[in-house]
Amino acid sequence: MESISTEKNEIARRQVIGFSREMNSLEQWVADPSGDLRLFSVSGIGGIGKTTLLTEMFRRAKQASLLVLWLDGQSELTTSGAFLSSLEMSLQNEYGRFRDPDVPLLPYLVAELSKQRSVLVMDNCERLDLIESWLLSSFLPRLKDAEVLLVIASRNGLPVKWRTNPLLDGRIQTFPLKLFSREEIHEYLRDSGLEEAVQKEIAQKTEGLPLLLAMIVDLQRSREGDVREIPSMLSAEFLKEVASPSLFQALTVLSLLPAADQPAIDNLLDDPITASGYFELGKLSFIRSTPYGLSLHHVVARLLREEHARRNPSQFRRQRLHVFKLLAEQFRLADKRRQMQIAAHVLELYREFLPAAHAYADFSSTLKPQEHSPYRAEDLPDLQRFLGWSISNSDWQSELVDPREYHELLETIATDHPEGIFVVRDPGGTPVAFCAGFWLHAGTMPLLDRYAPRLSSILGEDSSGLRLLPAEAADTICVLLAAVNIRHPLYRPEELGALLMRQWLIFMTRGFKGINITADPNLNSLFSLMGFKESGRIKPEGPEDTGGLTQWELDFRQAAFEEWVQKVIRQTGPADDAPNMPMPGAGQDLSVPIDGKTVKRILERLYDTEQLERIPSVRALHLPAAALQKNVLDLLMAEPPAYPLTKLEQQILRESFVRKEWNKNELAARFHMSRTTFYRHSRTALEHFAHVLSRLV
C-alpha cells in the first residue's frame, strides 16, 4: 500500500478552494443515520483538482472517526488480488488490524468494512475496467447493506456499466469538477503572499485550472523558473493520456479547431490518423463529442497552441492560416448559431492581435464569451446603475444624445424595443456590461428622431427607406448607450469592455450591420482597430462641441466575416502572420462593391437597362447593362444553382424579382414560411447571389 502522507502534505501547503457541493454531500452521508452503500464518482481533466478533493475528503472522514482507506488505482486496481491485498495492508498499517490466517481474505475485509462506517478513497481509476466485473459481481454485492462509501476518481467518470447496474441504482452521485470561478481564483490568491497587482494580473490571465494557477503562484513566489515554460509543462501532463505520436499530432491540430471530424483533422496532417486513432482521441478526458466532431477542452487547447507556437512558430502560423481559410469556408455555409461559434473561435485564435492596452478594452484577458442571453426586465436596475457610473466618468456614451436623457432613453428602449439591448453576463447570469440602441425600422425611426435628431443627416438617402421598413426586416442597429460595471470586485473595466466588444461582434456576425457614432478619441481608436469603417461625420453643433462626431459601421450582411478578420489582423500583426491571401471561393475584385443591397437594386431594375446603368456599382463594373442582365438571368435559371446559392434561394429571387406575381405575404405563404422567416431567407439569397455575381464579373 502506497502511503499518501507525502502527497497529503504537499496538498496541505495549498489552500483548498471550492468543493462545497462535494464536501456537503460527504457531510450529509456521514450524518445520515440510515447510511448504506454509496458511490461518489469524481471526474475531470488533469489538473482540475481530483486528488485535492479526495485528500480533503480523506481528512474530513478521518476527523469524523470513520475507517478510511486510500488506494491508488495505477498500481492497486490491476487485479482483484492486488485490490484485496492493498486493503489488507492498509488495515494493518493504518489501524493495526491483522487477519487470522484461517480466515479467507475477502470475507475478512467485508467484515472489517461492515463493522463501522467506512470510506474507500480510490484515486487514478482510469483502468477500473480491469476488475470492474469482479467488483460488480463479487465485492460490492457483499457490501450492499453496509455503511460504506466509495469515492472513485477518474478522468472520464464511471462507465455506463456502473450507472446501469441494478445494485447501484440510486446509490451513485457524480461530481464532474469544473474550473475555478474568478471569485475562487481571487480566494486562492488572497493568502499567496504575492503583491496585489501581481494577484490581479494572475487572475486576469489564468482560466481557472487549479494546477495552472498553483504552478504560476509557485513560480512567482520562488522567482525560479520561467512562467513561459508552463504551457510546455502542462502539455506534457495532459499528453500522458496520449498513447502514440500520431495522436499527439492530431491533438495539436485539434487545438486550432473549434471541433473537427476525422476528415477535417486529416486535412491538416501529413499522415492521416486511422479510424481507431480517431476513436482513441474521443476517449481522452479533455475531449468531448459534438455534432461537428471532436472538441478539445478550451484550456487544454490554449496550452497546446501556446506550446506549439513556441516549439515551431512557422509551422504554427501556417497551420493557423490553413485553419482560418477552412473556417471561413464553413462560416459561409453555417447556420447562425454555428457562425457565432466559428467567429468566437477565430477571435480566440488571433487574440494576440487584438488590443491589449486600451482605455476601454483589454483583450489579453482569458474571460470567455458566454452564450448570448437576451435582455430580461429584471436586468434594468443593474443597467441603469452601470449607466450612472459611466456618465459620472464621461465615457462610453454617444454624444448624439443629450446626457440628461440617457436614463430615459434606456428606459424607453427597455419598455418599447427591448431587442435593442445587448447584455453580457457573468457565469452566474448577472449582468456585467451592456450596449443599447435601436434596430432601424419604421417603428424606431421616430424615437431616433426624438433622442438623436442629428442622425438623419448622416443616414442620408437610407433614412427614407428605413421609415417604411417593417420591424421583422430590420438588420441594422444603431448603438446609442453602452456601459460596464466599473465597480465590479473581480473584473477590471477594460476586461469587461473587451468582453462586451467580443460578444457583440460575435452576435453581429450572424448577418447584421452595426452603427456607432462618437466623438470620444478612445472609442474612435478602438473602432478603427476593430475593423469598423468610418462612414461619415457630423459637424460640431456649437462652440462647446469642438470635435465633431464620427460614424463607424461594421456590416456583416454580406457574409464578409473573413475580410473583417483579415483587416483587424493586418492592422496590428506582422505581414506574414496575417491571413491575407484569397479565401476559398472568394475570387471577386473587392474594389467593385457588389453586395446584397446592390443585387437588390439590380434585380429591381433588371428590365430597365437605362436605370440599371445608373447604379454606381454597375458603372464601376465597366460592363454593358445588357450583358449584366443576361448574366443575372442565367444565374437565376442555372441548374444546379451556383455555389453558395441554394435552389430555394434561387426560387425566392425568381418569384420576387422576375415573375413578381405575388406580394410578400403571399410569397411567404407559398414557400410555407412566416413573414419573418421569408425576409431572412430573402436577405441570405441576396447575399449569396452577390457572392456568385462578384465571381462572375
XYZ file of C-alpha atoms in Angstrom:
697
model
C 0.000 0.000 0.000
C 1.478 3.306 -1.065
C 1.426 5.959 1.635
C -0.334 9.206 0.796
C 1.331 11.187 3.573
C 3.779 12.904 1.214
C 1.055 13.782 -1.255
C -1.250 14.957 1.540
C 1.433 17.212 2.978
C 2.136 18.677 -0.445
C -1.541 19.494 -0.977
C -1.942 20.763 2.576
C 0.506 23.548 1.768
C -2.009 24.831 -0.760
C -5.266 26.408 0.258
C -8.229 24.167 -0.583
C -10.755 26.219 -2.565
C -14.208 25.235 -3.774
C -15.660 21.731 -3.423
C -18.556 22.967 -1.253
C -21.067 20.780 -3.115
C -18.859 17.697 -2.864
C -17.982 18.218 0.798
C -21.617 18.881 1.701
C -22.536 15.536 0.162
C -19.895 13.831 2.286
C -21.165 15.539 5.430
C -24.752 14.503 4.599
C -23.705 10.862 4.184
C -21.782 10.937 7.470
C -24.754 12.455 9.314
C -27.391 10.157 7.780
C -28.287 7.515 10.427
C -29.601 5.167 7.741
C -26.434 5.274 5.674
C -25.843 2.394 3.283
C -23.511 1.616 0.375
C -22.863 4.762 -1.702
C -20.503 5.737 -4.519
C -19.146 9.194 -5.332
C -17.798 9.423 -8.885
C -15.310 12.325 -9.215
C -14.216 13.185 -12.766
C -12.381 15.878 -14.700
C -9.345 16.674 -16.822
C -5.817 16.529 -15.443
C -5.048 19.368 -13.046
C -8.703 20.064 -12.236
C -8.335 19.062 -8.566
C -9.457 15.425 -8.284
C -6.625 14.373 -5.962
C -7.005 17.560 -3.912
C -10.698 16.812 -3.382
C -10.034 13.184 -2.467
C -7.356 14.239 0.019
C -9.766 16.692 1.651
C -12.474 14.014 1.853
C -9.924 11.611 3.368
C -9.025 14.205 6.019
C -12.650 15.049 6.870
C -13.621 11.384 7.147
C -10.671 10.804 9.489
C -11.802 13.729 11.620
C -15.234 12.100 11.857
C -13.582 8.930 13.290
C -14.543 6.813 10.289
C -12.468 3.947 8.984
C -10.777 5.466 5.925
C -8.555 3.665 3.403
C -6.747 5.099 0.342
C -5.947 3.156 -2.815
C -4.002 4.214 -5.886
C -5.669 2.863 -8.998
C -2.482 2.866 -11.045
C -0.971 0.004 -9.011
C -3.678 -1.350 -6.724
C -6.608 -1.912 -9.073
C -4.867 -4.037 -11.687
C -6.256 -7.364 -10.348
C -8.738 -8.413 -7.703
C -5.852 -9.922 -5.726
C -3.901 -6.652 -5.757
C -7.019 -4.748 -4.685
C -7.706 -7.056 -1.705
C -4.053 -7.218 -0.663
C -3.817 -3.432 -0.671
C -6.886 -3.146 1.573
C -5.431 -5.698 3.962
C -2.074 -3.896 4.184
C -3.825 -0.589 4.717
C -5.793 -2.017 7.639
C -2.538 -3.323 9.121
C -0.529 -0.120 8.650
C -3.216 2.439 9.471
C -5.289 0.629 12.113
C -3.150 -2.285 13.383
C -5.731 -4.871 12.354
C -4.447 -8.309 11.323
C -6.265 -11.184 9.652
C -6.300 -14.630 11.208
C -4.551 -16.989 8.750
C -7.580 -19.298 8.813
C -9.985 -16.567 7.628
C -10.287 -16.062 3.830
C -9.249 -12.600 2.677
C -12.498 -11.421 1.037
C -14.859 -12.338 3.932
C -12.365 -10.798 6.379
C -12.293 -7.461 4.553
C -16.084 -7.382 4.129
C -16.467 -7.983 7.852
C -13.961 -5.262 8.779
C -15.588 -2.689 6.492
C -19.044 -3.615 7.816
C -18.153 -3.177 11.494
C -18.323 0.618 11.324
C -18.953 3.398 8.853
C -16.096 3.171 6.310
C -14.774 5.174 3.359
C -12.652 3.787 0.499
C -10.900 6.591 -1.399
C -9.707 5.384 -4.812
C -7.626 7.745 -6.977
C -6.362 7.367 -10.587
C -9.045 4.824 -11.534
C -8.541 5.097 -15.306
C -8.141 1.292 -15.576
C -11.045 0.349 -13.367
C -12.245 -1.800 -16.258
C -9.572 -4.374 -15.392
C -11.512 -5.509 -12.314
C -14.936 -3.887 -12.726
C -16.695 -7.205 -13.471
C -15.316 -8.687 -10.262
C -16.155 -5.550 -8.246
C -19.747 -5.518 -9.524
C -20.369 -9.247 -9.165
C -18.317 -10.311 -6.122
C -17.190 -7.370 -3.963
C -19.895 -4.708 -3.918
C -22.882 -7.076 -3.540
C -21.409 -8.213 -0.207
C -21.417 -4.591 0.985
C -24.862 -3.550 -0.259
C -26.225 -3.276 3.307
C -23.014 -1.928 4.855
C -22.356 1.727 5.703
C -19.567 2.048 3.155
C -18.765 4.960 0.856
C -16.539 4.500 -2.201
C -15.035 7.713 -3.602
C -13.761 6.888 -7.089
C -11.774 9.459 -9.098
C -11.011 9.147 -12.806
C -10.730 11.455 -15.757
C -13.896 10.296 -17.503
C -16.038 9.131 -14.586
C -17.681 5.755 -14.045
C -18.575 3.789 -17.198
C -22.202 3.254 -18.243
C -21.937 -0.326 -16.967
C -21.788 1.018 -13.404
C -24.539 3.586 -13.817
C -26.966 0.982 -15.217
C -26.208 -1.752 -12.692
C -29.399 -2.581 -10.665
C -27.395 -2.977 -7.453
C -26.135 0.624 -7.700
C -29.410 2.195 -8.780
C -29.821 5.410 -6.737
C -26.511 4.883 -4.933
C -24.187 6.864 -7.268
C -23.559 10.609 -7.090
C -21.494 12.164 -9.867
C -19.175 15.114 -9.328
C -17.696 16.425 -12.611
C -15.213 19.046 -11.421
C -15.193 22.495 -13.022
C -12.657 25.267 -13.436
C -12.296 27.820 -10.662
C -14.575 30.819 -10.965
C -12.955 34.264 -10.898
C -14.120 34.560 -7.251
C -12.405 31.272 -6.351
C -9.218 32.364 -8.133
C -9.104 35.514 -6.004
C -9.813 33.468 -2.887
C -6.874 31.206 -3.734
C -4.575 34.170 -4.373
C -5.612 36.093 -1.253
C -3.191 34.205 1.020
C -0.483 33.639 -1.579
C 1.810 36.374 -0.246
C 2.046 37.964 -3.686
C 1.599 41.685 -4.273
C -1.948 42.760 -5.062
C -1.021 43.944 -8.569
C 0.546 40.543 -9.323
C -2.555 38.788 -7.968
C -4.811 40.821 -10.263
C -2.637 40.049 -13.294
C -2.654 36.323 -12.497
C -6.431 36.358 -12.015
C -6.893 38.095 -15.351
C -4.658 35.749 -17.321
C -5.481 32.317 -15.883
C -8.562 30.364 -16.825
C -9.352 28.669 -13.531
C -7.428 25.405 -13.924
C -6.190 24.725 -10.364
C -2.905 23.116 -11.431
C -2.100 26.005 -13.759
C -2.905 28.508 -11.016
C -0.791 26.648 -8.448
C 2.212 26.430 -10.795
C 2.081 30.143 -11.619
C 1.834 31.089 -7.926
C 4.740 28.798 -7.010
C 6.933 30.251 -9.756
C 6.036 33.806 -8.748
C 6.826 33.062 -5.105
C 10.154 31.370 -5.748
C 11.181 33.591 -8.658
C 12.851 30.475 -10.037
C 11.895 29.270 -13.475
C 10.076 30.964 -16.321
C 6.291 31.280 -16.410
C 6.536 30.929 -20.192
C 7.573 27.296 -19.673
C 4.245 26.415 -18.019
C 2.352 25.559 -21.265
C 5.078 23.035 -22.060
C 4.957 21.535 -18.558
C 1.165 21.239 -18.556
C 1.044 19.959 -22.142
C 3.289 17.117 -21.036
C 0.871 16.432 -18.165
C -2.135 16.223 -20.479
C -0.292 14.154 -23.050
C 0.254 11.378 -20.512
C -3.141 10.171 -21.704
C -1.977 10.011 -25.329
C -0.705 6.645 -26.427
C 1.053 7.422 -29.714
C 2.923 10.213 -31.572
C 0.214 10.260 -34.242
C -2.415 11.115 -31.639
C -0.163 13.881 -30.344
C -0.028 15.418 -33.833
C -3.809 15.098 -34.135
C -4.250 16.852 -30.772
C -2.038 19.712 -31.921
C -4.260 20.138 -34.981
C -7.436 19.844 -32.912
C -6.215 22.656 -30.647
C -6.603 25.003 -33.635
C -10.153 23.975 -34.489
C -13.427 24.573 -32.600
C -14.439 20.989 -33.470
C -13.446 18.584 -36.217
C -14.354 15.193 -37.625
C -11.742 12.760 -38.908
C -11.554 14.162 -42.494
C -11.088 17.714 -41.162
C -8.245 16.587 -38.878
C -6.653 14.572 -41.707
C -6.792 17.664 -43.911
C -4.198 19.306 -41.643
C -1.975 16.263 -41.045
C 0.865 14.919 -43.180
C -0.032 11.374 -42.077
C -3.786 10.880 -41.584
C -4.942 9.195 -38.403
C -6.729 5.856 -38.567
C -10.352 5.306 -37.636
C -9.174 3.596 -34.460
C -6.919 6.574 -33.711
C -9.858 8.944 -34.057
C -11.852 6.694 -31.718
C -8.995 6.779 -29.170
C -8.962 10.589 -29.366
C -12.629 10.661 -28.421
C -11.907 8.694 -25.239
C -9.489 11.290 -23.813
C -10.751 13.145 -20.745
C -10.255 16.607 -22.237
C -12.129 15.864 -25.473
C -15.888 15.782 -25.960
C -18.041 14.826 -28.919
C -20.161 17.482 -30.637
C -22.406 17.459 -33.738
C -19.399 18.859 -35.640
C -16.839 16.301 -34.442
C -14.417 16.176 -31.530
C -13.770 19.316 -29.479
C -10.818 19.953 -27.172
C -11.317 21.492 -23.712
C -10.647 25.207 -24.233
C -7.940 25.454 -21.534
C -6.082 22.421 -22.859
C -6.441 23.778 -26.407
C -4.912 27.110 -25.427
C -1.966 25.480 -23.644
C -1.280 23.141 -26.569
C -1.466 26.079 -29.008
C 0.956 28.137 -26.944
C 3.374 25.221 -26.735
C 3.035 24.598 -30.480
C 3.686 28.280 -31.254
C 6.754 28.284 -29.004
C 8.140 24.999 -30.271
C 7.603 25.536 -34.010
C 6.383 29.086 -34.743
C 6.494 28.912 -38.553
C 4.554 25.651 -38.698
C 2.052 27.023 -36.177
C 1.409 30.126 -38.308
C 0.995 28.036 -41.471
C -1.468 25.679 -39.817
C -3.372 28.557 -38.233
C -3.728 30.189 -41.647
C -4.937 26.915 -43.133
C -7.484 26.586 -40.330
C -8.629 30.180 -40.851
C -9.357 29.512 -44.523
C -11.175 26.304 -43.656
C -13.317 28.095 -41.042
C -14.027 30.969 -43.439
C -15.481 28.463 -45.884
C -17.504 26.764 -43.148
C -18.753 30.149 -41.949
C -20.482 30.867 -45.260
C -22.450 27.622 -45.124
C -23.191 27.510 -41.389
C -26.413 28.358 -39.599
C -26.449 31.472 -37.393
C -25.587 29.676 -34.151
C -22.662 27.877 -35.762
C -21.455 31.140 -37.318
C -21.276 32.671 -33.844
C -19.250 29.693 -32.594
C -16.827 29.964 -35.519
C -16.473 33.716 -35.012
C -15.705 33.246 -31.317
C -13.074 30.631 -32.117
C -11.360 32.742 -34.797
C -11.182 35.713 -32.432
C -9.576 33.421 -29.848
C -7.101 32.011 -32.399
C -5.958 35.535 -33.243
C -6.432 37.111 -29.809
C -2.763 38.129 -29.720
C -3.520 40.685 -32.462
C -6.396 42.348 -30.604
C -5.712 45.448 -28.457
C -4.092 44.530 -25.125
C -3.681 48.021 -23.670
C -6.602 50.280 -24.477
C -8.544 52.712 -22.329
C -11.780 50.773 -22.814
C -10.841 47.223 -23.836
C -8.086 44.775 -22.873
C -8.342 41.621 -24.982
C -5.445 39.843 -23.253
C -7.847 38.651 -20.543
C -8.872 34.994 -20.685
C -12.528 35.817 -19.982
C -14.520 33.532 -22.238
C -17.609 34.831 -24.077
C -20.806 33.151 -22.866
C -23.768 32.067 -24.960
C -25.821 35.122 -25.870
C -28.650 35.651 -23.371
C -31.460 38.117 -24.224
C -32.322 41.114 -22.078
C -34.698 40.460 -19.164
C -36.852 43.061 -17.414
C -35.118 42.392 -14.075
C -31.795 43.479 -15.654
C -32.830 47.147 -15.927
C -31.824 48.349 -12.405
C -28.304 46.949 -12.915
C -28.016 48.544 -16.358
C -29.230 51.924 -15.088
C -26.658 51.747 -12.308
C -23.823 50.952 -14.757
C -25.032 53.830 -16.936
C -24.969 56.264 -13.992
C -21.383 55.320 -13.152
C -20.437 55.675 -16.814
C -21.997 59.146 -17.018
C -20.005 60.228 -13.966
C -16.811 59.214 -15.781
C -17.908 60.705 -19.127
C -17.074 57.541 -21.059
C -18.662 55.092 -23.497
C -21.716 57.167 -24.412
C -22.880 58.647 -27.708
C -22.760 62.424 -27.921
C -25.744 62.213 -30.274
C -27.973 62.007 -27.202
C -28.380 64.688 -24.536
C -26.723 63.242 -21.380
C -29.747 64.353 -19.354
C -31.840 61.884 -21.370
C -29.598 58.806 -21.106
C -31.634 57.147 -18.354
C -34.931 57.976 -20.039
C -33.626 56.635 -23.341
C -32.578 53.339 -21.743
C -35.997 53.070 -20.088
C -37.690 53.711 -23.441
C -35.631 51.087 -25.222
C -36.264 48.564 -22.432
C -40.011 49.215 -22.462
C -40.761 49.571 -26.164
C -37.893 47.888 -28.019
C -36.009 45.556 -25.628
C -34.497 43.673 -28.578
C -32.162 46.676 -28.884
C -30.423 45.859 -25.569
C -27.435 43.503 -25.677
C -26.449 42.189 -22.238
C -23.209 40.469 -21.203
C -23.440 38.312 -18.087
C -21.017 36.628 -15.723
C -21.115 32.803 -15.396
C -23.860 33.163 -12.758
C -26.124 35.105 -15.149
C -25.695 38.538 -13.505
C -25.275 41.473 -15.955
C -21.759 42.937 -16.064
C -21.955 45.040 -19.248
C -24.424 46.140 -21.919
C -24.987 48.223 -25.008
C -28.337 49.548 -26.201
C -29.800 51.225 -29.234
C -32.473 50.902 -31.889
C -32.844 48.377 -34.687
C -33.663 50.758 -37.526
C -37.152 50.346 -38.986
C -40.453 52.208 -39.294
C -41.289 51.782 -35.605
C -37.991 53.092 -34.230
C -37.099 55.944 -36.589
C -39.450 58.412 -34.798
C -37.752 57.545 -31.489
C -34.366 58.068 -33.121
C -35.574 61.487 -34.267
C -36.661 62.192 -30.689
C -33.428 61.218 -28.932
C -30.778 61.583 -31.668
C -32.158 64.127 -34.164
C -28.815 64.703 -35.875
C -28.566 61.100 -37.049
C -30.941 61.531 -40.012
C -28.456 63.856 -41.714
C -25.770 61.192 -41.660
C -28.030 58.325 -42.736
C -28.768 60.180 -45.959
C -30.966 58.510 -48.547
C -31.217 55.346 -46.446
C -33.333 57.246 -43.918
C -36.462 57.374 -46.083
C -36.303 53.649 -46.802
C -35.848 52.808 -43.139
C -39.017 54.749 -42.271
C -41.009 52.279 -44.376
C -39.165 49.112 -43.315
C -41.193 46.578 -41.264
C -39.668 45.558 -37.937
C -39.158 41.937 -38.980
C -36.930 43.040 -41.869
C -34.621 45.218 -39.754
C -30.953 44.216 -39.989
C -29.174 47.381 -38.783
C -28.733 48.558 -35.210
C -27.594 52.000 -34.118
C -25.907 51.758 -30.705
C -26.505 54.821 -28.521
C -25.592 53.677 -24.989
C -23.016 51.325 -23.501
C -21.565 50.732 -20.052
C -19.761 48.151 -17.944
C -19.766 47.506 -14.208
C -16.745 49.655 -13.381
C -17.087 48.786 -9.670
C -17.069 45.017 -10.060
C -14.782 43.491 -7.404
C -13.462 40.696 -9.654
C -13.313 42.089 -13.205
C -11.460 45.148 -14.421
C -13.488 47.598 -16.560
C -11.138 47.065 -19.523
C -11.715 43.293 -19.336
C -15.461 43.799 -19.377
C -15.146 46.300 -22.217
C -13.266 43.730 -24.294
C -15.783 41.034 -23.387
C -18.682 43.291 -24.396
C -16.998 44.127 -27.691
C -16.195 40.471 -28.460
C -19.653 39.154 -27.639
C -21.384 41.947 -29.570
C -19.142 41.342 -32.604
C -19.785 37.604 -32.434
C -23.530 38.281 -32.318
C -23.330 40.690 -35.272
C -21.567 38.096 -37.468
C -24.979 36.439 -37.832
C -25.552 38.892 -40.680
C -26.242 42.309 -39.195
C -24.930 45.835 -39.591
C -23.896 47.940 -36.629
C -23.604 51.741 -36.430
C -21.718 53.556 -33.663
C -21.286 57.337 -33.501
C -18.907 59.091 -31.139
C -16.550 61.992 -30.609
C -14.566 60.106 -27.942
C -10.986 59.709 -29.262
C -10.555 56.471 -27.290
C -13.656 54.951 -28.855
C -12.627 56.234 -32.283
C -9.294 54.448 -31.965
C -10.959 51.248 -30.692
C -13.473 51.139 -33.549
C -10.661 51.665 -36.028
C -8.587 48.832 -34.507
C -11.577 46.500 -34.508
C -12.220 46.792 -38.233
C -15.057 49.325 -38.258
C -15.307 51.533 -41.336
C -15.597 55.288 -40.991
C -18.772 56.142 -42.908
C -19.472 59.799 -42.199
C -19.085 62.786 -39.928
C -21.464 65.142 -38.187
C -20.129 68.660 -37.878
C -19.942 70.375 -34.477
C -23.265 71.785 -33.361
C -21.911 74.672 -31.318
C -18.714 76.176 -29.887
C -18.710 73.698 -26.997
C -18.901 70.777 -29.454
C -15.415 71.121 -30.909
C -14.514 67.648 -32.069
C -17.465 66.667 -34.222
C -18.898 63.167 -34.425
C -17.637 60.211 -36.440
C -19.928 57.454 -37.654
C -18.454 53.944 -37.683
C -20.067 50.985 -39.412
C -19.467 47.247 -39.350
C -21.504 45.381 -41.937
C -21.795 41.590 -41.788
C -24.868 41.427 -44.011
C -22.753 40.337 -46.959
C -21.130 37.475 -45.008
C -17.781 39.320 -45.164
C -16.587 37.864 -41.882
C -13.225 36.675 -43.197
C -12.390 40.026 -44.798
C -13.134 41.746 -41.478
C -10.796 39.378 -39.597
C -8.071 39.967 -42.178
C -8.414 43.720 -41.759
C -8.169 43.569 -37.962
C -5.089 41.331 -38.004
C -3.255 43.197 -40.750
C -3.560 46.423 -38.742
C -1.660 45.043 -35.755
C 0.240 41.906 -36.773
C 3.304 41.164 -38.922
C 2.515 40.797 -42.591
C 3.459 37.113 -42.702
C 1.047 36.329 -39.848
C -1.988 37.961 -41.412
C -4.347 35.668 -43.347
C -4.288 37.982 -46.347
C -4.458 35.518 -49.208
C -7.717 34.952 -51.090
C -10.290 32.892 -49.254
C -11.718 29.749 -50.875
C -14.358 30.757 -53.378
C -13.642 34.458 -52.944
C -12.246 35.428 -56.299
C -14.054 38.721 -56.617
C -12.413 42.067 -57.134
C -13.114 43.733 -53.787
C -12.747 47.153 -55.403
C -16.110 46.504 -57.102
C -18.663 46.783 -54.293
C -21.258 44.151 -55.145
C -23.261 43.328 -52.030
C -26.785 42.251 -51.184
C -28.098 45.798 -51.370
C -26.562 46.286 -54.836
C -28.006 42.980 -56.064
C -31.451 44.036 -54.873
C -31.202 47.272 -56.891
C -30.027 45.333 -59.944
C -32.905 42.855 -59.693
C -35.473 45.652 -59.190
C -34.230 47.405 -62.380
C -33.325 44.264 -64.311
C -35.514 45.030 -67.358
C -34.713 48.754 -67.490
C -31.193 48.993 -68.910
C -31.139 52.776 -68.594
C -31.919 52.617 -64.862
C -29.537 49.681 -64.490
C -26.588 51.677 -65.815
C -27.245 54.472 -63.304
C -26.386 52.186 -60.357
C -22.857 53.258 -59.221
C -21.669 49.693 -58.643
C -22.820 48.681 -62.119
C -20.936 51.616 -63.684
C -17.820 50.517 -61.771
C -18.041 47.084 -63.416
C -17.480 48.597 -66.890
C -19.985 46.025 -68.183
C -22.844 46.847 -70.605
C -26.232 46.705 -68.914
C -27.472 44.163 -71.449
C -24.546 41.843 -70.654
C -25.166 42.189 -66.922
C -28.867 41.481 -67.469
C -28.023 38.264 -69.350
C -25.567 37.123 -66.651
C -28.119 37.715 -63.904
C -30.895 35.823 -65.719
C -28.534 32.928 -66.469
C -27.673 32.683 -62.780
C -31.333 32.778 -61.780
C -32.124 29.877 -64.126
C -28.924 27.828 -63.749
C -29.256 24.120 -62.877
C -27.863 23.453 -60.378
C -27.546 26.951 -58.867
C -24.007 28.292 -58.483
C -22.485 27.857 -55.002
C -23.282 29.208 -52.392
C -26.741 29.987 -53.813
C -29.230 27.240 -52.948
C -32.148 26.069 -55.062
C -34.628 27.527 -52.554
C -32.850 30.908 -52.577
C -32.778 30.886 -56.377
C -36.550 30.250 -56.447
C -37.213 33.038 -53.937
C -35.290 35.539 -56.084
C -37.041 34.423 -59.291
C -40.506 34.718 -57.746
C -39.726 38.040 -56.038
C -37.995 39.915 -58.875
C -38.644 38.146 -62.202
C -42.174 36.725 -62.059
C -43.488 39.176 -59.443
C -46.933 37.518 -59.324
C -47.375 37.653 -55.522
C -46.796 40.174 -52.752
C -44.514 39.431 -49.770
C -47.259 37.871 -47.642
C -48.366 35.625 -50.496
C -44.782 34.635 -51.247
C -44.167 33.730 -47.604
C -47.277 31.537 -47.639
C -46.268 29.980 -50.961
C -42.921 28.950 -49.501
C -44.596 27.750 -46.255
C -42.773 30.325 -44.124
C -43.673 33.041 -41.702
C -43.153 36.585 -42.998
C -40.095 36.957 -40.694
C -38.519 33.714 -41.924
C -39.169 34.715 -45.518
C -37.404 38.069 -45.017
C -34.432 36.242 -43.500
C -34.198 33.804 -46.420
C -34.551 36.679 -48.880
C -31.630 38.579 -47.308
C -29.445 35.473 -47.374
C -30.417 34.827 -51.002
C -29.333 38.359 -51.972
C -26.035 37.945 -50.132
C -25.293 34.603 -51.781
C -26.296 35.927 -55.210
C -23.923 38.876 -54.686
C -21.125 36.410 -53.907
C -21.826 34.473 -57.139
C -22.179 37.590 -59.285
C -18.938 39.050 -57.930
C -17.011 35.984 -59.084
C -18.671 36.055 -62.487
C -17.959 39.678 -63.358
